[in-house]
GROMACS .gro file of C-alpha atoms in nm:
model
  438
    1UNK     CA    1   0.675   0.300   2.876
    2UNK     CA    2   0.323   0.191   2.967
    3UNK     CA    3   0.265   0.032   3.307
    4UNK     CA    4   0.218  -0.348   3.283
    5UNK     CA    5  -0.137  -0.318   3.424
    6UNK     CA    6  -0.229  -0.096   3.131
    7UNK     CA    7  -0.078  -0.318   2.861
    8UNK     CA    8  -0.259  -0.569   2.641
    9UNK     CA    9  -0.247  -0.941   2.725
   10UNK     CA   10  -0.189  -1.236   2.490
   11UNK     CA   11  -0.564  -1.303   2.481
   12UNK     CA   12  -0.635  -0.937   2.409
   13UNK     CA   13  -0.376  -0.913   2.130
   14UNK     CA   14  -0.474  -1.247   1.969
   15UNK     CA   15  -0.836  -1.133   1.977
   16UNK     CA   16  -0.736  -0.798   1.828
   17UNK     CA   17  -0.552  -0.973   1.542
   18UNK     CA   18  -0.848  -1.206   1.480
   19UNK     CA   19  -1.109  -0.931   1.489
   20UNK     CA   20  -0.893  -0.706   1.269
   21UNK     CA   21  -0.916  -0.983   1.010
   22UNK     CA   22  -1.263  -1.122   1.071
   23UNK     CA   23  -1.452  -0.817   1.191
   24UNK     CA   24  -1.556  -0.685   0.850
   25UNK     CA   25  -1.394  -0.878   0.565
   26UNK     CA   26  -1.575  -1.207   0.621
   27UNK     CA   27  -1.925  -1.065   0.663
   28UNK     CA   28  -1.973  -0.964   0.298
   29UNK     CA   29  -1.727  -1.215   0.151
   30UNK     CA   30  -1.967  -1.502   0.060
   31UNK     CA   31  -2.176  -1.267  -0.156
   32UNK     CA   32  -1.869  -1.125  -0.330
   33UNK     CA   33  -1.726  -1.472  -0.399
   34UNK     CA   34  -2.063  -1.605  -0.518
   35UNK     CA   35  -2.046  -1.360  -0.809
   36UNK     CA   36  -1.758  -1.574  -0.939
   37UNK     CA   37  -1.903  -1.906  -0.821
   38UNK     CA   38  -1.792  -2.165  -0.565
   39UNK     CA   39  -1.479  -2.225  -0.776
   40UNK     CA   40  -1.345  -1.909  -0.611
   41UNK     CA   41  -1.317  -2.106  -0.286
   42UNK     CA   42  -0.994  -2.255  -0.426
   43UNK     CA   43  -0.831  -1.916  -0.374
   44UNK     CA   44  -0.870  -1.976   0.001
   45UNK     CA   45  -0.614  -2.254  -0.023
   46UNK     CA   46  -0.357  -2.024  -0.185
   47UNK     CA   47  -0.436  -1.728   0.043
   48UNK     CA   48  -0.439  -1.943   0.358
   49UNK     CA   49  -0.097  -2.091   0.274
   50UNK     CA   50   0.042  -1.750   0.178
   51UNK     CA   51  -0.101  -1.580   0.486
   52UNK     CA   52   0.029  -1.846   0.724
   53UNK     CA   53   0.373  -1.814   0.562
   54UNK     CA   54   0.361  -1.437   0.611
   55UNK     CA   55   0.242  -1.478   0.972
   56UNK     CA   56   0.520  -1.730   1.044
   57UNK     CA   57   0.785  -1.495   0.905
   58UNK     CA   58   0.647  -1.203   1.107
   59UNK     CA   59   0.664  -1.425   1.416
   60UNK     CA   60   1.029  -1.502   1.337
   61UNK     CA   61   1.098  -1.131   1.282
   62UNK     CA   62   0.950  -1.063   1.626
   63UNK     CA   63   1.198  -1.306   1.783
   64UNK     CA   64   1.506  -1.155   1.617
   65UNK     CA   65   1.403  -0.787   1.627
   66UNK     CA   66   1.278  -0.689   1.972
   67UNK     CA   67   1.278  -0.312   1.932
   68UNK     CA   68   0.961  -0.115   1.867
   69UNK     CA   69   0.848  -0.035   1.516
   70UNK     CA   70   0.681  -0.356   1.397
   71UNK     CA   71   0.704  -0.403   1.020
   72UNK     CA   72   0.893  -0.075   0.983
   73UNK     CA   73   1.166  -0.193   1.221
   74UNK     CA   74   1.191  -0.521   1.030
   75UNK     CA   75   1.221  -0.327   0.703
   76UNK     CA   76   1.498  -0.106   0.842
   77UNK     CA   77   1.712  -0.414   0.906
   78UNK     CA   78   1.750  -0.462   0.530
   79UNK     CA   79   1.663  -0.124   0.378
   80UNK     CA   80   1.784   0.138   0.624
   81UNK     CA   81   1.606   0.440   0.768
   82UNK     CA   82   1.438   0.528   0.439
   83UNK     CA   83   1.288   0.179   0.438
   84UNK     CA   84   1.151   0.238   0.789
   85UNK     CA   85   0.983   0.559   0.674
   86UNK     CA   86   0.840   0.423   0.348
   87UNK     CA   87   0.704   0.111   0.518
   88UNK     CA   88   0.538   0.324   0.787
   89UNK     CA   89   0.411   0.575   0.532
   90UNK     CA   90   0.252   0.312   0.304
   91UNK     CA   91   0.112   0.106   0.589
   92UNK     CA   92  -0.029   0.419   0.753
   93UNK     CA   93  -0.203   0.518   0.429
   94UNK     CA   94  -0.334   0.166   0.373
   95UNK     CA   95  -0.493   0.169   0.719
   96UNK     CA   96  -0.647   0.511   0.659
   97UNK     CA   97  -0.805   0.380   0.336
   98UNK     CA   98  -0.905   0.044   0.488
   99UNK     CA   99  -1.068   0.207   0.791
  100UNK     CA  100  -1.289   0.417   0.566
  101UNK     CA  101  -1.384   0.105   0.370
  102UNK     CA  102  -1.475  -0.077   0.693
  103UNK     CA  103  -1.682   0.219   0.815
  104UNK     CA  104  -1.866   0.234   0.482
  105UNK     CA  105  -1.930  -0.141   0.504
  106UNK     CA  106  -2.071  -0.104   0.857
  107UNK     CA  107  -2.303   0.176   0.745
  108UNK     CA  108  -2.420  -0.051   0.463
  109UNK     CA  109  -2.520  -0.314   0.723
  110UNK     CA  110  -2.682  -0.051   0.945
  111UNK     CA  111  -2.896   0.073   0.655
  112UNK     CA  112  -3.107  -0.243   0.695
  113UNK     CA  113  -3.217  -0.106   1.032
  114UNK     CA  114  -3.196   0.266   0.945
  115UNK     CA  115  -3.302   0.294   0.578
  116UNK     CA  116  -3.214   0.665   0.569
  117UNK     CA  117  -2.843   0.575   0.575
  118UNK     CA  118  -2.881   0.402   0.238
  119UNK     CA  119  -3.092   0.672   0.076
  120UNK     CA  120  -2.807   0.861  -0.092
  121UNK     CA  121  -2.441   0.971  -0.077
  122UNK     CA  122  -2.491   1.238   0.192
  123UNK     CA  123  -2.657   1.009   0.451
  124UNK     CA  124  -2.391   0.744   0.372
  125UNK     CA  125  -2.116   1.001   0.429
  126UNK     CA  126  -2.271   1.123   0.757
  127UNK     CA  127  -2.301   0.767   0.887
  128UNK     CA  128  -1.944   0.686   0.786
  129UNK     CA  129  -1.817   1.001   0.956
  130UNK     CA  130  -2.006   0.917   1.276
  131UNK     CA  131  -1.853   0.567   1.296
  132UNK     CA  132  -1.500   0.693   1.226
  133UNK     CA  133  -1.514   0.946   1.511
  134UNK     CA  134  -1.700   0.714   1.749
  135UNK     CA  135  -1.436   0.442   1.723
  136UNK     CA  136  -1.149   0.692   1.740
  137UNK     CA  137  -1.283   0.848   2.060
  138UNK     CA  138  -1.351   0.503   2.210
  139UNK     CA  139  -0.974   0.438   2.190
  140UNK     CA  140  -0.907   0.728   2.429
  141UNK     CA  141  -0.935   0.471   2.709
  142UNK     CA  142  -0.601   0.317   2.613
  143UNK     CA  143  -0.481  -0.017   2.466
  144UNK     CA  144  -0.603  -0.238   2.750
  145UNK     CA  145  -0.958  -0.105   2.716
  146UNK     CA  146  -0.945  -0.158   2.338
  147UNK     CA  147  -0.843  -0.521   2.395
  148UNK     CA  148  -1.129  -0.574   2.640
  149UNK     CA  149  -1.386  -0.427   2.403
  150UNK     CA  150  -1.248  -0.648   2.125
  151UNK     CA  151  -1.303  -0.959   2.340
  152UNK     CA  152  -1.674  -0.866   2.356
  153UNK     CA  153  -1.735  -0.749   1.998
  154UNK     CA  154  -1.558  -1.048   1.842
  155UNK     CA  155  -1.861  -1.256   1.938
  156UNK     CA  156  -2.049  -1.067   1.668
  157UNK     CA  157  -1.834  -1.269   1.427
  158UNK     CA  158  -1.787  -1.588   1.627
  159UNK     CA  159  -2.159  -1.651   1.681
  160UNK     CA  160  -2.283  -1.628   1.320
  161UNK     CA  161  -1.970  -1.726   1.129
  162UNK     CA  162  -1.799  -1.987   1.346
  163UNK     CA  163  -2.141  -2.124   1.445
  164UNK     CA  164  -2.234  -2.177   1.081
  165UNK     CA  165  -1.897  -2.347   1.024
  166UNK     CA  166  -2.006  -2.619   1.269
  167UNK     CA  167  -2.384  -2.678   1.244
  168UNK     CA  168  -2.428  -2.544   0.889
  169UNK     CA  169  -2.315  -2.879   0.751
  170UNK     CA  170  -2.645  -3.034   0.868
  171UNK     CA  171  -2.819  -2.813   0.609
  172UNK     CA  172  -2.553  -2.848   0.337
  173UNK     CA  173  -2.683  -2.982   0.003
  174UNK     CA  174  -2.433  -3.124  -0.245
  175UNK     CA  175  -2.653  -3.040  -0.544
  176UNK     CA  176  -2.674  -2.670  -0.441
  177UNK     CA  177  -2.296  -2.657  -0.408
  178UNK     CA  178  -2.249  -2.835  -0.743
  179UNK     CA  179  -2.479  -2.589  -0.922
  180UNK     CA  180  -2.282  -2.300  -0.772
  181UNK     CA  181  -1.940  -2.433  -0.871
  182UNK     CA  182  -1.870  -2.239  -1.193
  183UNK     CA  183  -2.184  -2.062  -1.322
  184UNK     CA  184  -1.982  -1.821  -1.538
  185UNK     CA  185  -1.771  -2.098  -1.697
  186UNK     CA  186  -1.446  -1.927  -1.592
  187UNK     CA  187  -1.101  -2.075  -1.643
  188UNK     CA  188  -0.956  -2.209  -1.317
  189UNK     CA  189  -0.672  -1.954  -1.284
  190UNK     CA  190  -0.897  -1.668  -1.394
  191UNK     CA  191  -1.141  -1.750  -1.114
  192UNK     CA  192  -0.863  -1.784  -0.857
  193UNK     CA  193  -0.689  -1.465  -0.970
  194UNK     CA  194  -1.010  -1.264  -0.958
  195UNK     CA  195  -1.088  -1.378  -0.602
  196UNK     CA  196  -0.736  -1.345  -0.455
  197UNK     CA  197  -0.786  -0.974  -0.365
  198UNK     CA  198  -1.114  -1.063  -0.192
  199UNK     CA  199  -0.965  -1.340   0.018
  200UNK     CA  200  -0.652  -1.139   0.098
  201UNK     CA  201  -0.865  -0.842   0.209
  202UNK     CA  202  -1.013  -1.078   0.470
  203UNK     CA  203  -0.664  -1.172   0.596
  204UNK     CA  204  -0.521  -0.821   0.625
  205UNK     CA  205  -0.453  -0.767   0.993
  206UNK     CA  206  -0.211  -1.052   1.067
  207UNK     CA  207   0.065  -0.790   1.107
  208UNK     CA  208  -0.127  -0.581   1.362
  209UNK     CA  209   0.026  -0.777   1.651
  210UNK     CA  210   0.373  -0.650   1.557
  211UNK     CA  211   0.248  -0.293   1.520
  212UNK     CA  212   0.144  -0.288   1.888
  213UNK     CA  213   0.481  -0.420   2.016
  214UNK     CA  214   0.534  -0.160   2.289
  215UNK     CA  215   0.173  -0.171   2.413
  216UNK     CA  216   0.155  -0.541   2.509
  217UNK     CA  217   0.272  -0.755   2.799
  218UNK     CA  218   0.589  -0.966   2.739
  219UNK     CA  219   0.602  -0.869   2.369
  220UNK     CA  220   0.882  -1.112   2.275
  221UNK     CA  221   0.647  -1.403   2.352
  222UNK     CA  222   0.308  -1.238   2.302
  223UNK     CA  223   0.358  -1.083   1.955
  224UNK     CA  224   0.468  -1.402   1.766
  225UNK     CA  225   0.203  -1.617   1.937
  226UNK     CA  226  -0.077  -1.367   1.873
  227UNK     CA  227   0.027  -1.337   1.508
  228UNK     CA  228   0.019  -1.713   1.445
  229UNK     CA  229  -0.283  -1.802   1.658
  230UNK     CA  230  -0.496  -1.517   1.524
  231UNK     CA  231  -0.416  -1.603   1.161
  232UNK     CA  232  -0.470  -1.979   1.205
  233UNK     CA  233  -0.805  -1.927   1.378
  234UNK     CA  234  -0.925  -1.686   1.110
  235UNK     CA  235  -0.815  -1.921   0.828
  236UNK     CA  236  -1.016  -2.213   0.967
  237UNK     CA  237  -1.329  -2.003   1.015
  238UNK     CA  238  -1.301  -1.845   0.668
  239UNK     CA  239  -1.263  -2.169   0.476
  240UNK     CA  240  -1.536  -2.360   0.659
  241UNK     CA  241  -1.798  -2.083   0.667
  242UNK     CA  242  -1.767  -1.969   0.306
  243UNK     CA  243  -1.775  -2.331   0.183
  244UNK     CA  244  -2.082  -2.440   0.379
  245UNK     CA  245  -2.286  -2.131   0.286
  246UNK     CA  246  -2.238  -2.211  -0.086
  247UNK     CA  247  -2.413  -2.542  -0.026
  248UNK     CA  248  -2.712  -2.391   0.153
  249UNK     CA  249  -2.813  -2.076  -0.038
  250UNK     CA  250  -2.854  -2.093  -0.419
  251UNK     CA  251  -2.566  -1.908  -0.587
  252UNK     CA  252  -2.773  -1.646  -0.773
  253UNK     CA  253  -2.953  -1.550  -0.451
  254UNK     CA  254  -2.629  -1.540  -0.253
  255UNK     CA  255  -2.452  -1.323  -0.512
  256UNK     CA  256  -2.722  -1.053  -0.485
  257UNK     CA  257  -2.738  -1.050  -0.105
  258UNK     CA  258  -2.619  -0.748   0.095
  259UNK     CA  259  -2.614  -0.960   0.413
  260UNK     CA  260  -2.520  -1.320   0.324
  261UNK     CA  261  -2.493  -1.454   0.679
  262UNK     CA  262  -2.823  -1.298   0.779
  263UNK     CA  263  -2.976  -1.454   0.468
  264UNK     CA  264  -2.858  -1.806   0.544
  265UNK     CA  265  -2.974  -1.787   0.907
  266UNK     CA  266  -3.312  -1.654   0.795
  267UNK     CA  267  -3.345  -1.951   0.554
  268UNK     CA  268  -3.242  -2.208   0.815
  269UNK     CA  269  -3.447  -2.068   1.103
  270UNK     CA  270  -3.665  -1.758   1.063
  271UNK     CA  271  -3.641  -1.395   0.944
  272UNK     CA  272  -3.612  -1.276   1.305
  273UNK     CA  273  -3.297  -1.485   1.351
  274UNK     CA  274  -3.159  -1.325   1.034
  275UNK     CA  275  -3.218  -0.980   1.183
  276UNK     CA  276  -3.037  -1.079   1.502
  277UNK     CA  277  -2.741  -1.204   1.300
  278UNK     CA  278  -2.737  -0.877   1.108
  279UNK     CA  279  -2.722  -0.682   1.436
  280UNK     CA  280  -2.432  -0.898   1.555
  281UNK     CA  281  -2.251  -0.833   1.225
  282UNK     CA  282  -2.284  -0.458   1.283
  283UNK     CA  283  -2.133  -0.496   1.632
  284UNK     CA  284  -1.843  -0.699   1.491
  285UNK     CA  285  -1.778  -0.447   1.215
  286UNK     CA  286  -1.766  -0.159   1.465
  287UNK     CA  287  -1.535  -0.365   1.688
  288UNK     CA  288  -1.308  -0.429   1.392
  289UNK     CA  289  -1.291  -0.057   1.315
  290UNK     CA  290  -1.212   0.011   1.683
  291UNK     CA  291  -0.916  -0.230   1.666
  292UNK     CA  292  -0.787  -0.079   1.342
  293UNK     CA  293  -0.803   0.273   1.488
  294UNK     CA  294  -0.573   0.150   1.767
  295UNK     CA  295  -0.332  -0.010   1.517
  296UNK     CA  296  -0.332   0.304   1.301
  297UNK     CA  297  -0.253   0.535   1.594
  298UNK     CA  298   0.022   0.298   1.715
  299UNK     CA  299   0.181   0.293   1.367
  300UNK     CA  300   0.188   0.674   1.361
  301UNK     CA  301   0.323   0.689   1.718
  302UNK     CA  302   0.611   0.452   1.645
  303UNK     CA  303   0.707   0.655   1.339
  304UNK     CA  304   0.687   0.979   1.537
  305UNK     CA  305   0.912   0.824   1.804
  306UNK     CA  306   1.169   0.778   1.525
  307UNK     CA  307   1.131   1.148   1.423
  308UNK     CA  308   0.969   1.043   1.094
  309UNK     CA  309   0.613   1.162   1.163
  310UNK     CA  310   0.497   1.486   1.335
  311UNK     CA  311   0.578   1.489   1.708
  312UNK     CA  312   0.218   1.515   1.830
  313UNK     CA  313   0.159   1.153   1.723
  314UNK     CA  314   0.393   1.049   2.009
  315UNK     CA  315   0.199   1.218   2.287
  316UNK     CA  316   0.001   0.980   2.507
  317UNK     CA  317  -0.251   1.031   2.785
  318UNK     CA  318  -0.236   0.879   3.134
  319UNK     CA  319  -0.419   0.578   2.990
  320UNK     CA  320  -0.135   0.541   2.733
  321UNK     CA  321  -0.367   0.648   2.450
  322UNK     CA  322  -0.220   0.863   2.168
  323UNK     CA  323  -0.519   1.099   2.179
  324UNK     CA  324  -0.387   1.367   1.941
  325UNK     CA  325  -0.280   1.098   1.696
  326UNK     CA  326  -0.625   0.940   1.706
  327UNK     CA  327  -0.785   1.279   1.636
  328UNK     CA  328  -0.550   1.346   1.343
  329UNK     CA  329  -0.611   0.998   1.198
  330UNK     CA  330  -0.988   1.044   1.225
  331UNK     CA  331  -0.959   1.377   1.044
  332UNK     CA  332  -0.762   1.215   0.759
  333UNK     CA  333  -1.016   0.934   0.731
  334UNK     CA  334  -1.292   1.194   0.712
  335UNK     CA  335  -1.117   1.357   0.415
  336UNK     CA  336  -1.080   1.021   0.238
  337UNK     CA  337  -1.450   0.947   0.297
  338UNK     CA  338  -1.542   1.285   0.149
  339UNK     CA  339  -1.312   1.250  -0.153
  340UNK     CA  340  -1.447   0.905  -0.248
  341UNK     CA  341  -1.815   0.974  -0.185
  342UNK     CA  342  -2.044   0.762  -0.405
  343UNK     CA  343  -2.421   0.704  -0.428
  344UNK     CA  344  -2.401   0.353  -0.276
  345UNK     CA  345  -2.194   0.180  -0.010
  346UNK     CA  346  -2.083  -0.094  -0.251
  347UNK     CA  347  -1.960   0.158  -0.510
  348UNK     CA  348  -1.761   0.352  -0.251
  349UNK     CA  349  -1.629   0.033  -0.090
  350UNK     CA  350  -1.505  -0.095  -0.426
  351UNK     CA  351  -1.306   0.223  -0.489
  352UNK     CA  352  -1.102   0.170  -0.175
  353UNK     CA  353  -1.036  -0.201  -0.121
  354UNK     CA  354  -0.783  -0.283  -0.395
  355UNK     CA  355  -0.573   0.029  -0.328
  356UNK     CA  356  -0.569  -0.056   0.043
  357UNK     CA  357  -0.456  -0.412  -0.033
  358UNK     CA  358  -0.167  -0.306  -0.259
  359UNK     CA  359  -0.039  -0.034  -0.023
  360UNK     CA  360  -0.047  -0.299   0.251
  361UNK     CA  361   0.136  -0.563   0.049
  362UNK     CA  362   0.440  -0.350  -0.033
  363UNK     CA  363   0.526  -0.310   0.340
  364UNK     CA  364   0.475  -0.686   0.375
  365UNK     CA  365   0.746  -0.749   0.114
  366UNK     CA  366   0.994  -0.497   0.260
  367UNK     CA  367   0.939  -0.625   0.615
  368UNK     CA  368   0.971  -0.990   0.518
  369UNK     CA  369   1.302  -0.934   0.339
  370UNK     CA  370   1.440  -0.787   0.661
  371UNK     CA  371   1.432  -1.138   0.810
  372UNK     CA  372   1.723  -1.241   0.585
  373UNK     CA  373   1.946  -0.974   0.742
  374UNK     CA  374   1.827  -1.052   1.095
  375UNK     CA  375   1.916  -1.420   1.059
  376UNK     CA  376   2.259  -1.326   0.920
  377UNK     CA  377   2.326  -1.097   1.218
  378UNK     CA  378   2.209  -1.364   1.465
  379UNK     CA  379   2.428  -1.627   1.296
  380UNK     CA  380   2.150  -1.883   1.305
  381UNK     CA  381   2.214  -2.249   1.226
  382UNK     CA  382   2.212  -2.345   0.858
  383UNK     CA  383   1.900  -2.560   0.906
  384UNK     CA  384   1.704  -2.270   1.061
  385UNK     CA  385   1.822  -2.033   0.787
  386UNK     CA  386   1.714  -2.278   0.516
  387UNK     CA  387   1.373  -2.341   0.676
  388UNK     CA  388   1.295  -1.974   0.733
  389UNK     CA  389   1.417  -1.873   0.387
  390UNK     CA  390   1.195  -2.136   0.224
  391UNK     CA  391   0.888  -2.006   0.409
  392UNK     CA  392   0.992  -1.647   0.332
  393UNK     CA  393   1.007  -1.720  -0.042
  394UNK     CA  394   0.654  -1.862  -0.025
  395UNK     CA  395   0.535  -1.554   0.165
  396UNK     CA  396   0.698  -1.305  -0.074
  397UNK     CA  397   0.593  -1.506  -0.380
  398UNK     CA  398   0.232  -1.497  -0.265
  399UNK     CA  399   0.255  -1.123  -0.191
  400UNK     CA  400   0.387  -1.047  -0.540
  401UNK     CA  401   0.114  -1.259  -0.700
  402UNK     CA  402  -0.151  -1.082  -0.489
  403UNK     CA  403  -0.019  -0.740  -0.598
  404UNK     CA  404  -0.051  -0.852  -0.961
  405UNK     CA  405  -0.404  -0.986  -0.900
  406UNK     CA  406  -0.523  -0.650  -0.763
  407UNK     CA  407  -0.511  -0.503  -1.113
  408UNK     CA  408  -0.343  -0.221  -1.301
  409UNK     CA  409  -0.542   0.066  -1.148
  410UNK     CA  410  -0.459  -0.024  -0.788
  411UNK     CA  411  -0.091  -0.092  -0.865
  412UNK     CA  412  -0.067   0.239  -1.056
  413UNK     CA  413  -0.215   0.430  -0.762
  414UNK     CA  414   0.016   0.261  -0.512
  415UNK     CA  415   0.319   0.337  -0.733
  416UNK     CA  416   0.234   0.709  -0.732
  417UNK     CA  417   0.196   0.702  -0.354
  418UNK     CA  418   0.532   0.522  -0.317
  419UNK     CA  419   0.710   0.776  -0.541
  420UNK     CA  420   0.559   1.061  -0.339
  421UNK     CA  421   0.687   0.892  -0.022
  422UNK     CA  422   1.044   0.911  -0.152
  423UNK     CA  423   1.000   1.285  -0.199
  424UNK     CA  424   0.879   1.325   0.160
  425UNK     CA  425   1.173   1.127   0.295
  426UNK     CA  426   1.413   1.350   0.101
  427UNK     CA  427   1.310   1.637   0.330
  428UNK     CA  428   1.352   1.418   0.641
  429UNK     CA  429   1.679   1.247   0.553
  430UNK     CA  430   1.901   1.531   0.683
  431UNK     CA  431   1.788   1.444   1.037
  432UNK     CA  432   1.981   1.119   1.013
  433UNK     CA  433   2.298   1.241   0.846
  434UNK     CA  434   2.585   1.398   1.040
  435UNK     CA  435   2.715   1.744   0.944
  436UNK     CA  436   3.029   1.598   0.791
  437UNK     CA  437   2.832   1.367   0.568
  438UNK     CA  438   2.924   1.055   0.766
   0.00000   0.00000   0.00000
């Protein structure tokens, strides 16, 4: 066990959850949503409700299940040891894919300052590789250091995004927002369905508090609070910032922007301010990747502790950092970056996001259903069972709808990965069966 002085605090974990969500997803989101029009903002309402329901259920799971393992431990409550492995396996892969997408996104922002990075697939790959290894090595200092760095880098999001959420309304023009509402004349549910994967991508990370259960102070209190507070804070910032920006920048201009927040600040103030905002966005994106590297290594470590992943993932340094696990994860991310190499950052980013979302959502569903078994074991009052089950059905219903909205290609890819996971577990299952078959 890590010494208390080396564990992450409530502030550190809440910040980690918030920056895992806000650090990269929000920065490009207004431009992506503008391609559909401001009508896509309605998907925020559905995603915010669904995400808060998921976060609430994860908080409840954290109260009933106090052993390490995060979502995998919750899954095991209902689906046994194979459920633990498959949840860990899918979540691990989703983080590998998502980390590469975040690194590619960061390199895309950096190319504004270093044009060479955007000059072709090889420079893009080299920049992506550099960020992957930089953030992996930065985690060698242990979980407490990661939390402290996150407290600093999160300001790269808070300053431009949360700031715009407050004072941006002084520059909001109703006619600009009205013109941006539905430029493509989409049906309401078509627009919402098309933007659900975008908004959900921005919320992925609410579960990262549970994944760091054994690396935080007073986890029984800290994990549920960090999960709820981080998600609520991110939801407010997302809805306000993406709404106000649609009423400041004309939709066609916003849809073509590679740096929407830099663009709006440049229009309100001056181009120099836009450049400063762009630099802050790069810092936030790197901080987000740093936090996800920690979550990824912790996920692998918890699975290795259960004899489901290779043993070297369990080894930690004096600073409680799983150094060998971080190195292995960085190597896998490097392979993913190489295998998906594309001429532009946006093309490569698009290849990865939907698959990452689907492989993340399946563990959400398996972990959430574990709450039903936990409440049964704890013999909770009928009123608590009814309340939690109602919220759980909302959370699972949203997750299933989001899987559908990600499209056939992403669901097909995730299905193949899931089937392959069952094969892998077949070779591991004998470790958990006694010689007599009992």
